[in-house]
Amino acid sequence: MVYYITTLMVYAGVDAIACLGLSQQFGVGGVTNFGFIIFQAAGAYAAGVLSLPSDSANGGFQSYILGWNLPFPLPWIGAALVGGLLAIPFAWIVGRRLRGDFAAIGLLVTAVMFNVLVNNYVPLFNGAAGLSLVPSPLQSALNPQSTGYQWGYGAVAILLAFAVYWVVTRLTNSPYGRTLRAMRDNDAVADSLGKNLLALRTSSLIVGGAIAGLSGGILVGFINLWDPQAWGYAETVVLFAAVIIGGLGNHRGAMLGALLVPVAFEEATRYIPPVPNDPNLVPALQWVVIGLLILAFLWFRPQGILPERRRKLATRAAPEDPGLPFAIRTPDDRGAGIPAGAATGPVAIADLPAQSGSEVILECRDLTRSFAGVRAVDGVSMTFERGRLTGIIGPNGAGKSTVLAMLAGTLQPTSGRVLLHGHDVTGLPAYRRARLGLVRTFQLASEFKRLTVLENLVCAIPGQRGETVRGALLGRRYWGAQERDGIERAQRMLERFGLLALADRYAGELSGGQRRLVEIMRALMAEPDVLLLDEPMAGVHPHLAHQLGMALVALCEEGTTVVMVEHELSIMDEFCDPVFVLADGRVLAAGTMEALRAKEEVVEAYLVG
Ligand code: ADP
Ligand code: MG
């Protein structure tokens, strides 16, 4: 009985730790690693061969590498290290190129390769026979068979689970965790805001791998065996089931899920007496039940038992009289990233300082992009000058969004060059360009849905101290002050746009127009030198669109360069100079709207048709 209970305790600890690792990697970071169990297996193997004596010592009946006979706790530390190191080839294989479903398949394939290798390469891993006689921790000093040892092992496993919970919670509740969640919700947007997706995914894989490795180390010291068959896809499914059922993105949910699925279903029911004549029936039914549970949750409660909790950052309440839902608020609140002139009155383009139009900040030369042989953009050259609000118009499908994406680095051109501040940035990924001050918004809704409005804004702030694993682990004392400033700045921005009341709402719950505004404010929080806006006014209340236009003009007055793709010609008339007309992937004309309206070919191509 004692043995049964302590075994359950150890399994509970081990499974909870593994689920926390998966919760951090998959639930928070959105990295679907179907090879997760491999990291647990690798950690277990590492702990085994680090604690076993050399393989010739016991008559050579099994072969393995190392055999260093290290004292406790070094094998467990080694298990975590190996789990983390193994993540590096995985990250390298998935890399920058594979995302979402493709990354998941890539990780699965990698895991399959490891599995086949381990099962069949005898000198390294003793093939399918695995390892046996793995020493228990401290077995030279203590008696592993004693009741006290058993209870102690169970208690240590559970204590370590809480320690891991503490670590992942600290990571998740930091700017680093917020950035991971942003990447999970929309990676292309996170990229365009200067977040290094490769580094974020790699860190997710390493942290999750190290945690999984530790769990494997704890397990192998208890059962004294390492059997490669024990780490199959079924176990991966069980862990995913636990995290999904417990609640994606909620670490308490992951712990609960670990108790419900692997412990309750797999371990506790292991001792149900088999049906006579049909010993496989009970295990098979277990699998059916786990499968049905996953499906039921995916169907009816995808957020799990304990849903991800909403993180409320707002320190200020909304003003009592919100007035017009979209009205830009009082002009006297400075410092929200938009100069105070924004709402004071129209700023005519002629009023702009004369020298502001002289310096070319952004330029593209002969930009071409083909999709499946069709040239969506065909030799576009444009220059954008500091402090100007340049417009791009053109019929649907003219290639406007494609040009914008190539300027920002979201899309690589088939040929042609992009120059920022006179430097060729054609080869730079979007996040590097964003860090150089080139920030874009997207034509389609691109808010981080499961971040609050305020989090959407704060997330975009460049150079946050708590945005790395190290910074996050150092804690609030390290990044808290900067975070408070960021929140304050974001609140001022929200106040200016009349959205402070929505600060703690999930961005995914807002109306289309409100989401547009959140995206623009978020881009402004990144403090861009050059802001590329893809139809920012679409779906926005006309009154607000006008206010927004004035805010952009005021921004330009301060030296920011704005490029705006827009459908609404009245907006172009009022705010943009110069304006490029795109048609069929080429620049048809450029100039002031007045001049463009006088050109027959422009009128034919766009203004009428
Ligand atoms: P606009 O923004 O001016 O409406 P786009 O730049 O979105 O136009 O698209 C230009 C052309 O390129 C369209 O014909 C569109 O169908 C095509 N296109 C854009 N993106 C893709 C893509 N990812 N794959 C295939 N075709 C695309
Ligand atoms: Mg478009």
XYZ file of C-alpha atoms and ligand atoms in Angstrom:
637
model
C 0.000 0.000 0.000
C 2.787 2.399 0.930
C 4.537 1.445 -2.253
C 1.387 2.115 -4.265
C 0.851 5.561 -2.730
C 4.483 6.629 -3.001
C 4.575 5.405 -6.588
C 1.558 7.554 -7.340
C 3.258 10.501 -5.649
C 6.362 10.088 -7.794
C 4.288 9.729 -10.947
C 2.222 12.761 -9.957
C 5.387 14.816 -9.511
C 6.994 13.550 -12.716
C 3.850 14.035 -14.790
C 3.149 17.442 -13.292
C 6.686 18.573 -14.139
C 6.413 17.272 -17.696
C 3.001 18.902 -18.119
C 4.348 22.203 -16.813
C 7.123 22.048 -19.390
C 4.602 21.363 -22.129
C 2.293 24.044 -20.763
C 5.093 26.611 -20.998
C 6.154 25.478 -24.464
C 2.795 24.765 -26.068
C 0.249 26.607 -23.931
C 2.192 29.849 -23.541
C 4.648 29.780 -26.443
C 2.368 28.077 -28.949
C 5.165 25.728 -30.051
C 3.438 22.469 -30.974
C 6.168 19.990 -30.187
C 4.847 16.517 -30.936
C 8.304 15.261 -30.049
C 8.016 16.470 -26.465
C 8.295 13.011 -24.926
C 11.714 12.553 -26.534
C 13.081 15.196 -24.186
C 11.796 13.283 -21.187
C 13.333 10.106 -22.578
C 16.658 11.853 -23.197
C 16.717 13.238 -19.675
C 15.959 9.819 -18.264
C 18.702 8.209 -20.340
C 21.169 10.914 -19.314
C 20.351 10.464 -15.634
C 20.739 6.716 -16.108
C 24.142 6.739 -17.757
C 25.435 9.456 -15.468
C 24.579 7.446 -12.374
C 25.433 3.963 -13.714
C 29.003 2.768 -13.472
C 30.897 2.091 -16.694
C 29.159 -0.535 -18.819
C 32.032 -2.998 -18.455
C 31.641 -2.938 -14.662
C 28.633 -5.228 -14.506
C 29.829 -7.957 -16.777
C 29.034 -6.062 -19.947
C 25.496 -7.450 -20.296
C 24.323 -4.058 -21.489
C 26.144 -1.340 -23.362
C 25.761 2.383 -23.007
C 27.819 5.542 -23.193
C 29.400 7.494 -20.307
C 28.767 5.376 -17.216
C 30.215 8.077 -14.986
C 28.761 6.881 -11.705
C 28.119 10.460 -10.585
C 26.687 11.152 -7.133
C 23.218 12.584 -6.615
C 22.038 15.205 -7.603
C 24.374 15.492 -10.591
C 22.473 12.925 -12.706
C 19.262 14.955 -12.322
C 21.038 18.179 -13.228
C 22.552 16.349 -16.189
C 19.071 15.182 -17.189
C 17.813 18.764 -17.340
C 20.928 19.907 -19.217
C 20.642 17.142 -21.803
C 16.922 17.874 -22.259
C 17.746 21.530 -22.843
C 20.692 20.828 -25.158
C 18.668 18.395 -27.231
C 16.326 21.290 -27.959
C 19.032 23.029 -29.963
C 19.057 20.592 -32.919
C 15.251 20.580 -32.787
C 15.171 24.374 -32.939
C 17.724 24.317 -35.694
C 15.683 21.855 -37.740
C 12.448 23.765 -37.325
C 14.241 27.069 -37.553
C 12.902 30.225 -38.966
C 11.368 28.612 -42.005
C 8.811 26.321 -40.457
C 5.807 27.687 -38.632
C 2.591 26.427 -37.159
C 1.489 23.094 -38.556
C 4.667 22.625 -40.557
C 6.791 23.166 -37.481
C 4.678 20.606 -35.608
C 5.212 18.054 -38.375
C 8.920 18.879 -38.515
C 9.256 18.264 -34.780
C 7.289 15.023 -35.029
C 9.505 13.752 -37.836
C 12.609 14.664 -35.855
C 11.275 12.790 -32.862
C 10.539 9.734 -35.011
C 14.114 9.762 -36.299
C 15.479 9.886 -32.761
C 13.174 7.107 -31.693
C 14.201 4.808 -34.524
C 17.853 5.589 -33.917
C 17.635 4.870 -30.209
C 15.756 1.624 -30.685
C 18.185 0.255 -33.214
C 21.616 1.623 -32.487
C 22.837 -0.827 -29.893
C 26.299 0.522 -28.990
C 24.915 3.869 -27.982
C 21.630 3.043 -26.310
C 21.630 -0.733 -25.926
C 18.891 -0.885 -28.570
C 15.375 -1.805 -27.607
C 16.584 -3.486 -24.415
C 17.218 -0.125 -22.808
C 18.954 0.235 -19.461
C 18.388 -1.654 -16.282
C 19.908 -1.582 -12.784
C 19.958 2.214 -12.841
C 21.020 3.192 -9.313
C 18.596 5.026 -7.072
C 19.794 8.410 -5.817
C 21.920 8.141 -2.654
C 21.534 4.385 -2.571
C 24.953 3.918 -1.008
C 23.857 5.916 2.033
C 20.166 5.074 2.223
C 18.133 1.971 1.629
C 15.927 2.516 -1.419
C 13.609 -0.286 -0.309
C 12.786 1.366 3.004
C 9.439 3.049 3.588
C 11.153 6.277 4.578
C 13.073 6.393 1.303
C 9.899 5.784 -0.671
C 8.018 8.591 1.079
C 11.026 10.854 0.740
C 11.256 10.218 -2.998
C 7.567 10.990 -3.435
C 7.893 14.177 -1.412
C 10.941 15.344 -3.385
C 9.163 14.705 -6.679
C 6.188 16.765 -5.571
C 8.358 19.534 -4.137
C 10.247 19.742 -7.415
C 6.937 19.986 -9.255
C 6.105 23.054 -7.189
C 9.562 24.490 -7.814
C 9.065 24.053 -11.562
C 5.614 25.621 -11.226
C 7.271 28.612 -9.584
C 9.780 28.922 -12.431
C 7.291 28.661 -15.287
C 4.906 31.048 -13.566
C 7.691 33.567 -13.175
C 8.507 33.195 -16.860
C 4.902 33.451 -17.968
C 4.042 36.471 -15.844
C 6.950 38.478 -17.213
C 7.378 40.554 -20.359
C 9.034 37.445 -21.820
C 5.872 35.437 -21.220
C 3.776 38.184 -22.763
C 5.971 38.206 -25.855
C 5.651 34.420 -26.110
C 1.876 34.689 -25.931
C 1.949 37.398 -28.588
C 3.960 35.091 -30.844
C 1.494 32.294 -30.138
C -1.441 34.507 -31.120
C 0.101 35.963 -34.280
C 3.704 35.310 -35.138
C 3.889 37.441 -38.285
C 2.791 40.473 -36.283
C 5.205 39.742 -33.435
C 7.926 39.539 -36.094
C 6.925 42.906 -37.537
C 7.154 44.439 -34.050
C 10.783 43.414 -33.658
C 10.361 40.117 -31.812
C 12.936 37.512 -32.785
C 10.767 34.464 -33.414
C 13.683 32.075 -33.822
C 15.151 33.081 -30.473
C 11.754 32.897 -28.795
C 10.987 29.453 -30.213
C 14.460 28.202 -29.365
C 14.152 29.421 -25.789
C 10.724 27.771 -25.536
C 12.121 24.492 -26.758
C 15.115 24.694 -24.430
C 13.087 25.575 -21.328
C 10.466 22.912 -22.091
C 13.196 20.402 -22.957
C 15.108 21.002 -19.737
C 11.945 20.605 -17.664
C 10.978 17.420 -19.516
C 14.536 16.118 -19.076
C 14.389 16.706 -15.339
C 11.109 14.808 -15.105
C 12.718 11.891 -16.927
C 15.672 11.941 -14.548
C 13.400 11.780 -11.516
C 11.456 8.896 -13.037
C 14.444 6.771 -13.990
C 15.951 7.038 -10.518
C 12.751 5.632 -9.071
C 11.939 2.794 -11.448
C 15.644 1.990 -12.084
C 14.861 1.139 -15.704
C 15.014 2.926 -18.986
C 12.937 1.267 -21.652
C 12.844 3.028 -25.038
C 9.386 1.597 -25.700
C 8.021 3.585 -22.791
C 8.403 6.914 -24.568
C 6.116 6.527 -27.542
C 3.534 8.697 -29.198
C 0.900 7.432 -26.811
C 2.742 9.123 -23.953
C 2.983 12.321 -25.989
C -0.755 12.216 -26.542
C -1.344 11.720 -22.836
C 0.690 14.813 -21.995
C -1.023 16.925 -24.632
C -4.357 15.653 -23.358
C -3.446 16.677 -19.813
C -2.440 20.174 -20.843
C -5.475 20.711 -23.083
C -7.918 19.348 -20.525
C -6.295 21.255 -17.682
C -6.356 24.516 -19.611
C -3.938 25.797 -22.240
C -1.790 28.649 -21.012
C -2.691 28.055 -17.358
C 0.022 26.317 -15.352
C -2.335 25.360 -12.542
C -4.475 23.768 -15.187
C -1.429 21.819 -16.372
C -0.847 20.485 -12.849
C -4.510 19.562 -12.525
C -4.430 17.944 -15.955
C -1.391 15.919 -14.911
C -3.323 14.574 -11.945
C -6.417 13.827 -13.991
C -4.980 12.271 -17.131
C -1.610 10.535 -16.695
C -1.926 9.871 -12.972
C -5.592 9.041 -12.605
C -6.060 7.346 -15.953
C -2.770 5.718 -16.647
C -1.220 4.970 -13.319
C -4.097 4.604 -10.919
C -6.055 2.378 -13.280
C -3.003 0.275 -14.065
C -3.938 -1.931 -11.142
C -7.533 -2.543 -12.152
C -7.721 -6.338 -12.387
C -7.656 -7.448 -16.009
C -10.767 -8.942 -17.531
C -10.288 -12.732 -17.626
C -9.317 -14.052 -21.045
C -8.815 -10.534 -22.347
C -5.887 -8.868 -20.579
C -5.610 -6.032 -23.092
C -9.173 -4.855 -22.741
C -8.707 -2.501 -19.784
C -5.641 -0.717 -21.207
C -7.317 -0.426 -24.574
C -10.423 1.071 -22.998
C -8.218 3.544 -21.140
C -6.917 4.791 -24.444
C -10.378 5.108 -25.869
C -11.449 7.123 -22.845
C -8.431 9.437 -23.062
C -9.055 9.946 -26.770
C -12.726 10.696 -26.213
C -11.853 13.102 -23.407
C -9.507 15.082 -25.673
C -12.139 15.241 -28.381
C -14.842 16.256 -25.926
C -12.709 19.079 -24.582
C -11.667 20.273 -28.019
C -15.323 20.342 -28.983
C -17.023 21.695 -25.931
C -14.440 23.367 -23.751
C -11.305 24.160 -25.739
C -10.128 26.533 -23.016
C -9.908 23.581 -20.596
C -10.986 23.243 -16.985
C -8.930 26.202 -15.781
C -8.774 28.671 -18.681
C -5.829 30.978 -19.209
C -6.366 33.891 -16.897
C -6.705 37.425 -18.095
C -3.818 39.570 -16.942
C -5.037 42.940 -15.777
C -2.336 45.556 -15.983
C -4.378 48.753 -15.955
C -3.539 50.980 -13.033
C -5.958 53.723 -13.955
C -9.705 53.737 -14.428
C -11.228 55.155 -17.558
C -12.424 58.741 -17.364
C -15.987 58.964 -16.133
C -17.473 60.479 -19.244
C -16.108 58.479 -22.132
C -17.991 60.729 -24.592
C -18.013 59.439 -28.114
C -16.831 55.866 -28.061
C -14.089 56.631 -30.528
C -13.322 60.276 -29.838
C -9.726 61.233 -29.356
C -9.578 62.801 -25.954
C -8.287 66.053 -24.643
C -5.359 67.518 -26.539
C -3.469 68.581 -23.428
C -2.244 65.138 -22.409
C 1.179 65.054 -23.909
C 3.626 62.281 -24.245
C 1.467 59.449 -25.467
C 3.567 59.075 -28.558
C 1.372 61.410 -30.521
C 2.221 65.078 -30.321
C -0.280 67.373 -28.717
C -1.120 69.005 -32.020
C -2.850 65.803 -32.983
C -6.292 66.877 -31.948
C -6.033 70.650 -31.911
C -6.913 71.332 -35.482
C -6.147 70.445 -39.053
C -2.531 70.767 -40.052
C -2.200 71.700 -43.661
C 0.556 69.968 -45.583
C 1.821 73.389 -46.656
C 2.521 74.171 -43.011
C 5.113 71.432 -42.731
C 8.668 72.667 -42.237
C 10.226 73.161 -45.635
C 13.323 71.062 -45.057
C 11.354 68.064 -43.874
C 10.688 66.803 -47.359
C 14.260 66.520 -48.461
C 15.764 63.441 -46.845
C 14.974 60.026 -48.278
C 14.434 57.574 -45.413
C 13.018 54.560 -47.167
C 13.425 53.531 -50.739
C 12.710 50.532 -52.918
C 14.287 49.875 -56.290
C 12.803 47.668 -58.943
C 10.894 45.578 -56.447
C 9.349 42.475 -58.010
C 7.391 39.636 -56.492
C 5.851 36.680 -58.272
C 3.316 34.264 -56.865
C 3.316 30.991 -58.768
C 4.698 32.723 -61.825
C 2.255 35.615 -61.712
C 3.891 38.980 -61.096
C 1.922 40.609 -58.312
C 4.494 43.389 -58.081
C 6.484 44.205 -61.163
C 9.425 46.570 -60.917
C 8.220 49.071 -58.362
C 10.577 51.890 -57.371
C 9.525 54.424 -54.798
C 11.147 56.837 -52.368
C 9.733 58.012 -49.078
C 10.951 61.216 -47.476
C 11.312 62.049 -43.839
C 8.335 63.684 -42.224
C 5.964 63.001 -45.078
C 2.708 61.140 -45.118
C 2.949 59.277 -48.392
C -0.154 57.600 -49.764
C -0.447 54.513 -51.939
C -3.682 53.923 -53.827
C -4.721 51.493 -56.479
C -7.467 49.013 -57.325
C -7.849 45.753 -55.451
C -5.088 43.350 -56.327
C -2.777 46.112 -57.555
C -0.028 44.865 -55.293
C -0.185 47.500 -52.552
C -0.120 45.091 -49.626
C 2.587 43.035 -51.283
C 4.784 46.119 -51.683
C 4.223 47.038 -48.054
C 5.095 43.513 -46.933
C 8.346 43.598 -48.910
C 9.244 47.013 -47.501
C 8.713 45.703 -43.970
C 10.438 42.381 -44.579
C 7.396 40.193 -43.970
C 7.800 38.971 -47.542
C 11.000 38.521 -49.513
C 11.049 40.107 -52.974
C 11.725 37.917 -56.009
C 14.116 40.660 -57.051
C 14.836 44.268 -56.249
C 16.167 46.093 -53.227
C 14.926 47.931 -50.169
C 17.002 50.674 -48.579
C 16.403 52.074 -45.114
C 18.377 55.161 -44.140
C 20.482 54.474 -47.218
C 21.434 50.941 -46.100
C 20.415 47.884 -48.043
C 18.058 45.938 -45.793
C 16.706 43.566 -48.455
C 18.145 40.529 -46.699
C 17.077 41.524 -43.189
C 14.126 39.736 -41.604
C 11.166 41.804 -40.448
C 12.135 41.868 -36.776
C 15.561 43.312 -37.589
C 13.986 46.035 -39.707
C 11.517 46.760 -36.911
C 14.438 47.223 -34.553
C 15.830 49.741 -37.043
C 12.593 51.691 -36.743
C 10.531 50.298 -39.636
C 7.174 49.097 -38.315
C 4.094 48.030 -40.236
C 0.452 47.246 -39.601
C -1.557 44.638 -41.451
C -4.578 44.887 -43.704
C -6.343 41.999 -42.002
C -7.173 42.070 -38.309
C -3.946 41.287 -36.507
C -4.470 41.986 -32.832
C -3.058 39.534 -30.314
C -6.423 38.038 -29.453
C -5.671 36.539 -26.069
C -3.719 39.524 -24.844
C -5.621 42.399 -23.324
C -5.722 45.716 -25.148
C -3.172 47.130 -22.737
C -0.929 44.078 -23.132
C -1.117 44.458 -26.912
C 0.285 47.944 -26.546
C 2.896 47.267 -23.884
C 4.130 44.226 -25.768
C 5.271 46.414 -28.654
C 7.698 48.459 -26.565
C 11.219 47.762 -27.809
C 14.083 46.709 -25.560
C 12.141 45.439 -22.545
C 14.442 44.193 -19.801
C 12.185 41.322 -18.830
C 11.851 40.051 -22.364
C 14.552 37.378 -22.147
C 14.499 34.181 -20.087
C 17.250 35.570 -17.903
C 15.514 38.908 -17.405
C 12.249 37.159 -16.632
C 13.889 34.912 -14.043
C 15.548 37.889 -12.373
C 12.027 38.984 -11.554
C 10.038 42.131 -11.092
C 12.816 43.856 -9.227
C 14.774 43.749 -12.465
C 12.084 44.710 -14.926
C 9.253 46.123 -12.825
C 10.140 49.821 -12.993
C 10.468 49.811 -16.750
C 7.228 47.856 -16.992
C 5.377 50.474 -14.936
C 6.617 53.233 -17.252
C 5.494 51.216 -20.252
C 2.041 50.648 -18.776
C 1.761 54.341 -17.997
C 2.704 55.258 -21.556
C 0.254 52.751 -22.985
C -2.528 54.084 -20.780
C -1.887 57.633 -21.959
C -2.062 56.394 -25.523
C -5.354 54.605 -24.838
C -6.733 57.679 -23.155
C -5.858 59.806 -26.132
C -7.748 57.488 -28.430
C -10.645 57.156 -26.001
C -10.124 53.440 -25.426
C -8.896 53.442 -21.848
C -12.125 51.820 -20.701
C -11.201 48.780 -22.770
C -7.661 48.450 -21.378
C -8.260 45.125 -19.654
C -10.495 43.556 -22.291
C -9.149 40.851 -24.560
C -8.292 42.490 -27.875
C -10.130 39.669 -29.629
C -13.404 40.835 -28.058
C -13.370 44.310 -29.610
C -15.248 45.588 -32.629
C -13.471 45.795 -35.968
C -12.885 49.541 -35.739
C -11.578 49.311 -32.202
C -9.184 46.543 -33.181
C -7.837 48.696 -36.011
C -7.089 51.402 -33.499
C -5.397 48.966 -31.156
C -3.159 47.853 -34.007
C -2.207 51.422 -34.868
C -1.578 52.333 -31.246
C 0.481 49.186 -30.858
C 2.605 50.156 -33.848
C 3.077 53.627 -32.352
C 4.213 52.093 -29.061
C 7.130 50.619 -31.002
C 8.275 54.228 -31.605
C 8.858 53.811 -35.320
C 10.843 56.152 -37.538
C 8.903 54.823 -40.469
C 5.354 53.615 -40.067
C 3.740 51.539 -42.810
C -0.043 51.374 -42.535
C -2.128 48.995 -44.648
C -5.646 50.421 -44.901
C -5.687 51.719 -41.340
C -9.015 53.479 -41.762
C -10.960 50.468 -43.039
C -13.922 49.870 -40.762
C -13.130 52.892 -38.629
C -15.856 55.444 -37.880
C -15.433 58.347 -40.406
C -15.205 60.907 -37.662
C -12.423 58.938 -36.035
C -10.721 58.286 -39.357
C -10.429 62.021 -39.725
C -8.996 62.389 -36.217
C -6.568 59.593 -36.945
C -5.446 61.297 -40.140
C -4.704 64.446 -38.192
C -2.827 62.495 -35.597
C -0.695 60.971 -38.344
C 0.025 64.360 -39.865
C 1.084 65.609 -36.457
C 3.314 62.564 -36.095
C 4.951 63.432 -39.409
C 5.528 66.954 -38.193
C 7.692 65.484 -35.492
C 9.811 63.718 -38.079
C 8.175 60.324 -38.401
C 7.718 59.055 -41.909
C 4.326 57.501 -42.600
C 3.326 55.414 -45.608
C -0.361 54.700 -45.843
C -2.245 52.387 -48.175
C -5.810 53.565 -48.253
C -8.952 53.100 -50.254
C -10.763 56.228 -49.221
C -9.768 58.973 -51.655
C -11.020 61.767 -49.453
C -8.444 60.697 -46.871
C -5.735 60.860 -49.521
C -6.967 64.285 -50.645
C -6.817 65.632 -47.155
C -3.672 64.176 -45.686
C -1.301 62.510 -48.144
C 1.419 64.037 -50.255
C 2.797 62.574 -52.378
C 0.552 59.746 -53.509
C 1.639 56.756 -55.586
C -0.895 55.075 -57.838
C -0.329 51.357 -58.288
C -2.047 49.272 -60.954
C -1.212 45.719 -62.007
C 1.896 45.693 -59.867
C 3.407 48.814 -61.389
C 3.614 52.451 -60.399
C 1.204 54.176 -62.747
C 1.746 57.699 -61.504
C 2.874 59.714 -58.526
C 2.310 63.225 -57.279
C -0.169 65.272 -55.340
C -3.769 64.104 -55.438
C -4.647 67.258 -57.301
C -2.170 66.467 -60.031
C -3.244 62.823 -60.125
C -6.872 63.722 -60.573
C -5.857 65.672 -63.653
C -4.208 62.648 -65.274
C -6.452 60.723 -67.583
C -4.784 57.317 -67.211
C -5.018 57.524 -63.431
C -8.652 58.494 -63.563
C -9.335 55.599 -65.889
C -7.410 53.048 -63.873
C -8.649 53.884 -60.483
C -10.476 57.051 -59.705
C -13.524 56.124 -61.733
C -13.345 52.427 -62.454
P -3.738 44.941 -52.912
O -3.242 45.092 -51.521
O -3.307 46.076 -53.799
O -5.217 44.748 -52.989
P -2.170 42.548 -52.921
O -0.793 43.056 -52.778
O -2.814 41.998 -51.721
O -3.079 43.659 -53.561
O -2.175 41.416 -54.029
C -1.613 41.609 -55.314
C -1.788 40.354 -56.120
O -0.983 39.340 -55.591
C -3.213 39.809 -56.131
O -3.486 39.338 -57.423
C -3.171 38.700 -55.142
O -4.084 37.697 -55.497
C -1.755 38.209 -55.265
N -1.245 37.691 -53.993
C -1.015 38.412 -52.873
N -0.529 37.640 -51.880
C -0.454 36.383 -52.391
C -0.016 35.117 -51.868
N 0.455 34.990 -50.616
N -0.074 34.056 -52.682
C -0.534 34.157 -53.952
N -0.947 35.302 -54.484
C -0.907 36.424 -53.748
Mg -4.167 45.056 -49.751
